[in-house]
């Protein structure tokens, strides 16, 4: 069947709502499995991906999480990213995601010592190669770093860094299409639910696409998609701004640095990208992408200059805004079948971790659809049932 013929069909075994890195990862892992023989469609309303979170991500990966489920997602994903070229290359395009692994350096202020030590014990139990540092350790390791108001720090020794996130997304998408996945450019306006099943996806132009399984991978729009199915998915947009700057200084040992203030910075070629943790106050369904330039002048630049005096000299070159798909319950992903809708699978709410965890999420959901269970990585704890049961995966920013 040609791609044109595939795009004309109105029935698929699996329909994935959302063609970003999560939806495209799921499509790839389904299509490459010899155990799955069904048809797959991915619906994406912005085929240019100009405002997609996957195109606007800072694209990093870390092992230094505070919960075992998220650590497991990172551990699985980094191994895939290291082999992305072998997995995702197609005859006319080599998948080169430019993975670099200099590690993360997290800094904690006074009062955070207990938190850091507790998280470090969890990381040690999960095999994460991280090291706790005292202020004196910091001064010895990183003499250009101002550690006067730092109480404790944690550094990742391997399997942490950053990569070309949009490149990974496009590699998943190209490979999925080469394996027969159909991408449909259009907007979903409804889900035709009858009882405990969704029978069809309704498009804004009135067309209906019938399906056996629907996957909700619409990122920060997932709350809207959930309401179409008559359920509540506690995922909202949260804007975060990223700034590109030039400076003669450098981060300590070229690390991804996460400051006590929430400000972060990492190298990007001969430049740097930086930002800060989004404010916890959030306006529901605010999808605007206007850059807050005052944020750089009032919060980010002062924090960088204080922590690394060399960054007093810098030029902010450009900036962009993107949206986190923020899970209001516990800041961790929601993955799995919905208990009230047998053929509705959710994969959303990563709260800033979607790009890094996309390989593990894609493999897990593909196994769940194909076999009815998780096989290569167990994502059971991410099920939406944990919300009603008040079993959070409490992932907080250092």
Short mmCIF file of C-alpha atoms in Angstrom, two decimals:
data_model
loop_
_atom_site.label_atom_id
_atom_site.label_comp_id
_atom_site.label_asym_id
_atom_site.label_seq_id
_atom_site.Cartn_x
_atom_site.Cartn_y
_atom_site.Cartn_z
CA UNK A 1 0.00 0.00 0.00
CA UNK A 2 1.36 3.41 -0.95
CA UNK A 3 1.48 6.29 1.55
CA UNK A 4 -1.24 8.09 -0.39
CA UNK A 5 -3.49 5.03 -0.16
CA UNK A 6 -2.70 4.64 3.54
CA UNK A 7 -3.68 8.24 4.20
CA UNK A 8 -7.06 7.63 2.57
CA UNK A 9 -7.98 4.68 4.76
CA UNK A 10 -10.31 5.43 7.64
CA UNK A 11 -9.59 2.47 9.90
CA UNK A 12 -6.43 1.49 11.80
CA UNK A 13 -5.59 -0.98 14.52
CA UNK A 14 -3.80 1.72 16.55
CA UNK A 15 -4.35 5.47 16.32
CA UNK A 16 -1.85 7.64 18.19
CA UNK A 17 -3.04 11.16 18.95
CA UNK A 18 0.10 13.29 18.95
CA UNK A 19 3.05 12.99 16.59
CA UNK A 20 5.78 14.47 18.79
CA UNK A 21 8.68 12.50 20.19
CA UNK A 22 6.47 10.37 22.48
CA UNK A 23 3.90 9.48 19.82
CA UNK A 24 6.59 8.85 17.22
CA UNK A 25 8.57 6.69 19.63
CA UNK A 26 5.50 4.54 20.32
CA UNK A 27 4.83 4.26 16.58
CA UNK A 28 8.42 3.20 15.91
CA UNK A 29 8.56 0.54 18.62
CA UNK A 30 5.20 -0.88 17.53
CA UNK A 31 6.15 -0.95 13.86
CA UNK A 32 9.59 -2.49 14.38
CA UNK A 33 8.23 -5.36 16.48
CA UNK A 34 7.74 -8.62 14.61
CA UNK A 35 5.04 -9.50 17.14
CA UNK A 36 2.82 -6.58 16.12
CA UNK A 37 1.23 -6.95 12.69
CA UNK A 38 -1.47 -4.29 12.81
CA UNK A 39 -1.80 -0.91 11.10
CA UNK A 40 -0.72 2.30 12.82
CA UNK A 41 -1.71 5.92 12.28
CA UNK A 42 -0.26 8.98 14.01
CA UNK A 43 -2.38 12.14 14.01
CA UNK A 44 -0.51 15.42 14.35
CA UNK A 45 -2.17 18.80 13.95
CA UNK A 46 1.10 20.71 13.34
CA UNK A 47 3.02 18.83 10.68
CA UNK A 48 5.73 21.53 10.71
CA UNK A 49 6.28 20.97 14.45
CA UNK A 50 7.01 24.69 14.73
CA UNK A 51 5.34 24.99 18.14
CA UNK A 52 5.71 21.38 19.24
CA UNK A 53 7.35 20.78 22.60
CA UNK A 54 9.61 18.24 20.88
CA UNK A 55 11.06 21.03 18.73
CA UNK A 56 11.51 23.42 21.65
CA UNK A 57 13.07 21.07 24.21
CA UNK A 58 16.46 21.58 25.88
CA UNK A 59 16.99 17.86 25.16
CA UNK A 60 18.98 16.52 28.08
CA UNK A 61 19.05 13.27 30.04
CA UNK A 62 19.98 12.55 33.63
CA UNK A 63 20.04 9.60 36.00
CA UNK A 64 19.83 11.75 39.15
CA UNK A 65 16.13 11.37 39.81
CA UNK A 66 14.69 10.83 43.26
CA UNK A 67 12.37 7.92 42.49
CA UNK A 68 13.17 4.43 41.23
CA UNK A 69 10.58 4.42 38.37
CA UNK A 70 12.06 7.57 36.81
CA UNK A 71 15.60 6.31 37.32
CA UNK A 72 14.65 3.11 35.48
CA UNK A 73 13.24 5.15 32.59
CA UNK A 74 16.50 7.10 32.31
CA UNK A 75 18.67 3.99 32.52
CA UNK A 76 16.75 2.27 29.72
CA UNK A 77 16.63 5.38 27.58
CA UNK A 78 20.33 6.25 27.71
CA UNK A 79 21.25 2.81 26.41
CA UNK A 80 18.89 3.32 23.47
CA UNK A 81 20.19 6.83 22.79
CA UNK A 82 23.73 5.50 22.69
CA UNK A 83 22.65 3.19 19.87
CA UNK A 84 20.26 5.56 18.10
CA UNK A 85 22.27 5.48 14.88
CA UNK A 86 21.93 1.70 14.61
CA UNK A 87 18.24 1.66 15.56
CA UNK A 88 16.87 4.67 13.70
CA UNK A 89 18.93 5.23 10.55
CA UNK A 90 17.16 4.80 7.22
CA UNK A 91 18.79 4.30 3.82
CA UNK A 92 18.81 8.01 2.93
CA UNK A 93 19.37 9.45 6.41
CA UNK A 94 21.80 8.51 9.17
CA UNK A 95 20.39 9.09 12.66
CA UNK A 96 23.00 11.21 14.40
CA UNK A 97 21.62 12.74 17.60
CA UNK A 98 24.95 14.17 18.84
CA UNK A 99 24.77 12.59 22.29
CA UNK A 100 27.27 14.04 24.79
CA UNK A 101 27.64 12.84 28.38
CA UNK A 102 29.49 15.40 30.55
CA UNK A 103 27.11 14.86 33.50
CA UNK A 104 24.86 17.00 35.68
CA UNK A 105 25.94 19.03 38.70
CA UNK A 106 23.11 19.83 41.13
CA UNK A 107 23.68 22.42 43.84
CA UNK A 108 21.68 22.56 47.06
CA UNK A 109 21.29 25.50 49.41
CA UNK A 110 21.08 25.50 53.22
CA UNK A 111 18.36 23.19 54.45
CA UNK A 112 18.52 20.83 51.47
CA UNK A 113 21.13 18.45 52.91
CA UNK A 114 18.62 15.86 54.14
CA UNK A 115 16.78 15.90 50.86
CA UNK A 116 19.95 15.42 48.84
CA UNK A 117 21.14 12.57 51.05
CA UNK A 118 17.79 10.77 50.89
CA UNK A 119 17.69 11.03 47.13
CA UNK A 120 21.30 9.90 46.91
CA UNK A 121 20.48 6.74 48.85
CA UNK A 122 17.66 6.00 46.41
CA UNK A 123 20.03 6.58 43.50
CA UNK A 124 22.66 4.29 45.03
CA UNK A 125 20.08 1.54 45.54
CA UNK A 126 19.17 1.85 41.85
CA UNK A 127 22.78 1.77 40.66
CA UNK A 128 23.05 5.43 39.66
CA UNK A 129 26.72 6.54 39.42
CA UNK A 130 26.43 9.79 41.36
CA UNK A 131 28.56 11.40 44.06
CA UNK A 132 27.63 13.71 46.93
CA UNK A 133 29.92 16.71 47.41
CA UNK A 134 30.48 19.05 50.34
CA UNK A 135 31.21 22.76 49.79
CA UNK A 136 34.92 22.02 50.32
CA UNK A 137 34.71 19.24 47.73
CA UNK A 138 33.16 21.73 45.31
CA UNK A 139 35.88 24.29 45.86
CA UNK A 140 38.56 21.67 45.25
CA UNK A 141 36.93 20.21 42.13
CA UNK A 142 35.64 23.46 40.64
CA UNK A 143 37.74 26.42 41.80
CA UNK A 144 35.88 28.86 39.52
CA UNK A 145 32.55 28.04 41.20
CA UNK A 146 31.29 30.20 44.05
CA UNK A 147 30.31 27.65 46.73
CA UNK A 148 29.86 30.11 49.61
CA UNK A 149 26.07 29.63 49.82
CA UNK A 150 26.03 25.97 48.72
CA UNK A 151 25.38 23.39 51.44
CA UNK A 152 25.63 20.20 49.39
CA UNK A 153 25.90 19.07 45.78
CA UNK A 154 25.47 15.97 43.64
CA UNK A 155 27.33 15.16 40.44
CA UNK A 156 26.58 12.44 37.92
CA UNK A 157 29.63 10.45 36.92
CA UNK A 158 28.24 8.92 33.70
CA UNK A 159 25.12 8.41 31.57
CA UNK A 160 24.06 12.06 31.79
CA UNK A 161 24.23 14.86 29.29
CA UNK A 162 22.33 16.17 26.29
CA UNK A 163 21.59 15.51 22.64
CA UNK A 164 19.79 16.78 19.55
CA UNK A 165 16.19 16.35 20.68
CA UNK A 166 14.50 17.51 17.46
CA UNK A 167 16.92 15.22 15.63
CA UNK A 168 15.79 12.28 17.77
CA UNK A 169 12.15 13.14 17.14
CA UNK A 170 12.62 13.31 13.39
CA UNK A 171 14.64 10.07 13.43
CA UNK A 172 11.80 8.26 15.23
CA UNK A 173 9.34 9.74 12.74
CA UNK A 174 11.37 8.85 9.63
CA UNK A 175 12.00 5.32 10.83
CA UNK A 176 8.36 4.80 11.75
CA UNK A 177 7.21 5.96 8.33
CA UNK A 178 9.76 3.70 6.65
CA UNK A 179 8.19 0.81 8.57
CA UNK A 180 4.71 1.60 7.25
CA UNK A 181 3.29 3.99 9.86
CA UNK A 182 0.85 6.53 8.44
CA UNK A 183 1.11 10.15 9.60
CA UNK A 184 -2.08 12.16 9.25
CA UNK A 185 -1.98 15.96 9.37
CA UNK A 186 -5.13 17.13 11.10
CA UNK A 187 -6.76 18.17 14.34
CA UNK A 188 -8.72 15.82 16.57
CA UNK A 189 -12.05 17.32 17.64
CA UNK A 190 -13.58 14.35 19.45
CA UNK A 191 -13.38 10.75 20.56
CA UNK A 192 -16.40 8.61 19.84
CA UNK A 193 -16.83 6.70 23.09
CA UNK A 194 -19.48 4.05 23.55
CA UNK A 195 -19.50 2.58 27.04
CA UNK A 196 -16.02 1.43 27.96
CA UNK A 197 -14.49 1.73 24.49
CA UNK A 198 -13.54 4.37 21.97
CA UNK A 199 -14.71 3.35 18.54
CA UNK A 200 -13.36 6.20 16.46
CA UNK A 201 -11.34 9.39 16.46
CA UNK A 202 -13.29 12.33 15.05
CA UNK A 203 -11.37 14.92 13.04
CA UNK A 204 -12.08 18.64 12.87
CA UNK A 205 -13.06 18.28 9.21
CA UNK A 206 -15.75 15.77 10.20
CA UNK A 207 -13.96 12.61 9.14
CA UNK A 208 -13.98 9.60 11.45
CA UNK A 209 -11.07 7.21 11.86
CA UNK A 210 -12.14 3.95 13.45
CA UNK A 211 -9.64 2.05 15.57
CA UNK A 212 -9.07 -0.81 17.98
CA UNK A 213 -6.74 1.15 20.28
CA UNK A 214 -6.28 4.88 20.86
CA UNK A 215 -3.11 6.27 22.40
CA UNK A 216 -3.25 9.69 24.02
CA UNK A 217 0.20 11.19 23.47
CA UNK A 218 -0.82 14.79 22.93
CA UNK A 219 1.59 16.36 25.40
CA UNK A 220 0.30 19.50 27.06
CA UNK A 221 -2.97 19.15 25.13
CA UNK A 222 -3.66 15.80 26.85
CA UNK A 223 -6.14 17.27 29.30
CA UNK A 224 -8.24 18.41 26.36
CA UNK A 225 -8.04 14.98 24.69
CA UNK A 226 -8.99 13.32 27.97
CA UNK A 227 -12.10 15.45 28.28
CA UNK A 228 -13.10 14.34 24.77
CA UNK A 229 -13.19 10.79 26.18
CA UNK A 230 -15.08 11.88 29.28
CA UNK A 231 -12.18 11.50 31.71
CA UNK A 232 -9.93 13.84 33.65
CA UNK A 233 -6.22 13.81 32.83
CA UNK A 234 -4.45 16.30 35.16
CA UNK A 235 -2.02 17.58 32.54
CA UNK A 236 -1.74 21.29 31.74
CA UNK A 237 0.73 23.47 29.81
CA UNK A 238 3.47 25.18 31.76
CA UNK A 239 5.58 27.67 29.82
CA UNK A 240 9.35 27.65 30.16
CA UNK A 241 11.75 30.00 28.41
CA UNK A 242 15.15 29.03 27.03
CA UNK A 243 17.88 31.56 26.32
CA UNK A 244 20.96 31.23 24.11
CA UNK A 245 24.02 33.13 25.26
CA UNK A 246 27.68 33.65 24.48
CA UNK A 247 30.32 34.04 27.18
CA UNK A 248 34.06 33.52 27.61
CA UNK A 249 33.29 31.54 30.78
CA UNK A 250 32.31 27.88 31.01
CA UNK A 251 30.27 25.69 33.32
CA UNK A 252 32.26 23.58 35.82
CA UNK A 253 33.94 20.74 33.87
CA UNK A 254 31.43 21.40 31.08
CA UNK A 255 28.61 19.97 33.23
CA UNK A 256 24.92 20.68 32.95
CA UNK A 257 24.65 22.93 36.02
CA UNK A 258 21.47 23.18 38.08
CA UNK A 259 21.80 26.00 40.60
CA UNK A 260 20.28 26.39 44.06
CA UNK A 261 17.97 29.03 42.58
CA UNK A 262 16.48 26.69 39.96
CA UNK A 263 18.47 28.37 37.19
CA UNK A 264 20.18 25.91 34.85
CA UNK A 265 22.79 26.22 32.12
CA UNK A 266 24.61 23.87 29.77
CA UNK A 267 27.02 24.19 26.86
CA UNK A 268 25.62 24.10 23.33
CA UNK A 269 28.55 23.94 20.94
CA UNK A 270 30.58 27.10 21.55
CA UNK A 271 27.53 28.78 23.10
CA UNK A 272 25.26 28.02 26.06
CA UNK A 273 21.55 27.53 26.64
CA UNK A 274 19.98 28.33 29.97
CA UNK A 275 16.67 28.77 31.74
CA UNK A 276 15.01 28.37 35.09
CA UNK A 277 12.41 26.17 36.73
CA UNK A 278 8.94 27.37 35.69
CA UNK A 279 6.92 29.05 38.40
CA UNK A 280 4.60 26.65 40.20
CA UNK A 281 1.73 29.04 39.74
CA UNK A 282 0.08 28.05 36.50
CA UNK A 283 -2.80 29.35 34.44
CA UNK A 284 -4.73 26.36 33.18
CA UNK A 285 -4.81 25.98 29.41
CA UNK A 286 -2.41 28.88 28.76
CA UNK A 287 -0.71 27.85 25.52
CA UNK A 288 1.01 31.15 24.72
CA UNK A 289 4.64 31.07 23.63
CA UNK A 290 5.76 34.63 24.31
CA UNK A 291 9.29 34.84 25.73
CA UNK A 292 9.63 36.52 29.12
CA UNK A 293 12.85 38.47 28.57
CA UNK A 294 12.64 40.05 32.03
CA UNK A 295 13.19 36.57 33.43
CA UNK A 296 16.69 36.57 32.00
CA UNK A 297 17.61 40.04 33.28
CA UNK A 298 16.00 39.71 36.70
CA UNK A 299 16.68 36.09 37.66
CA UNK A 300 18.91 34.10 35.32
CA UNK A 301 21.81 36.46 34.63
CA UNK A 302 22.23 37.48 38.29
CA UNK A 303 22.22 33.83 39.38
CA UNK A 304 24.81 32.84 36.76
CA UNK A 305 27.09 35.77 37.58
CA UNK A 306 26.88 34.98 41.30
CA UNK A 307 27.63 31.29 40.87
CA UNK A 308 30.32 31.64 38.20
CA UNK A 309 31.71 35.19 38.12
CA UNK A 310 32.98 34.70 34.58
CA UNK A 311 29.36 34.78 33.43
CA UNK A 312 29.10 38.44 34.36
CA UNK A 313 30.38 38.84 30.80
CA UNK A 314 27.84 37.42 28.42
CA UNK A 315 25.59 38.26 25.49
CA UNK A 316 22.08 36.92 25.26
CA UNK A 317 21.67 36.11 21.56
CA UNK A 318 18.16 34.74 21.19
CA UNK A 319 15.43 32.93 23.07
CA UNK A 320 12.36 30.77 22.66
CA UNK A 321 9.47 29.53 24.77
CA UNK A 322 8.10 26.00 24.91
CA UNK A 323 5.51 24.14 26.94
CA UNK A 324 5.95 21.43 29.54
CA UNK A 325 3.15 18.86 29.69
CA UNK A 326 2.84 19.33 33.43
CA UNK A 327 1.25 16.63 35.58
CA UNK A 328 -0.37 18.51 38.44
CA UNK A 329 -0.52 15.40 40.64
CA UNK A 330 3.13 14.48 41.08
CA UNK A 331 5.20 15.79 38.14
CA UNK A 332 5.75 12.27 36.76
CA UNK A 333 4.44 10.62 33.61
CA UNK A 334 1.02 9.03 33.25
CA UNK A 335 1.38 5.82 31.26
CA UNK A 336 -0.94 2.87 30.74
CA UNK A 337 -4.50 1.85 29.92
CA UNK A 338 -7.26 3.89 31.47
CA UNK A 339 -9.26 1.72 33.89
CA UNK A 340 -12.60 3.00 32.59
CA UNK A 341 -11.80 2.77 28.86
CA UNK A 342 -10.32 -0.57 27.86
CA UNK A 343 -8.79 0.56 24.57
CA UNK A 344 -7.48 4.00 25.63
CA UNK A 345 -3.78 4.10 26.47
CA UNK A 346 -2.25 7.24 27.99
CA UNK A 347 1.36 8.35 27.61
CA UNK A 348 1.67 11.93 28.80
CA UNK A 349 2.41 14.24 31.72
CA UNK A 350 6.20 13.90 31.70
CA UNK A 351 6.60 17.39 33.19
CA UNK A 352 9.81 18.18 31.32
CA UNK A 353 11.17 14.62 31.12
CA UNK A 354 9.46 13.53 27.90
CA UNK A 355 12.37 13.93 25.51
CA UNK A 356 14.80 12.02 27.71
CA UNK A 357 12.32 9.25 28.55
CA UNK A 358 10.78 8.88 25.10
CA UNK A 359 12.64 5.64 24.21
CA UNK A 360 11.58 3.84 27.39
CA UNK A 361 8.02 5.16 27.15
CA UNK A 362 7.73 4.10 23.51
CA UNK A 363 9.00 0.59 24.18
CA UNK A 364 6.78 0.16 27.22
CA UNK A 365 3.58 1.28 25.52
CA UNK A 366 4.36 -0.80 22.42
CA UNK A 367 4.75 -3.90 24.61
CA UNK A 368 1.55 -3.10 26.50
CA UNK A 369 -0.42 -2.87 23.25
CA UNK A 370 1.22 -5.90 21.65
CA UNK A 371 1.34 -8.31 24.59
CA UNK A 372 -1.07 -6.83 27.11
CA UNK A 373 1.81 -6.41 29.57
CA UNK A 374 5.13 -4.66 30.05
CA UNK A 375 8.08 -6.81 29.06
CA UNK A 376 11.28 -4.87 28.46
CA UNK A 377 10.62 -2.15 31.03
CA UNK A 378 7.93 -2.19 33.70
CA UNK A 379 5.97 1.06 33.72
CA UNK A 380 3.13 -0.16 35.92
CA UNK A 381 3.74 2.44 38.63
CA UNK A 382 3.04 5.24 36.13
CA UNK A 383 -0.59 4.14 35.67
CA UNK A 384 -3.29 6.79 36.14
CA UNK A 385 -4.84 4.62 38.87
CA UNK A 386 -2.21 5.98 41.26
CA UNK A 387 -3.97 9.36 41.27
CA UNK A 388 -7.25 8.07 42.74
CA UNK A 389 -5.26 5.87 45.13
CA UNK A 390 -3.04 8.85 46.15
CA UNK A 391 0.18 6.97 45.37
CA UNK A 392 2.39 9.71 43.96
CA UNK A 393 5.76 9.24 42.33
CA UNK A 394 7.06 12.38 44.06
CA UNK A 395 9.59 13.84 41.70
CA UNK A 396 10.70 17.32 42.75
CA UNK A 397 13.31 19.72 41.44
CA UNK A 398 16.47 20.01 43.55
#
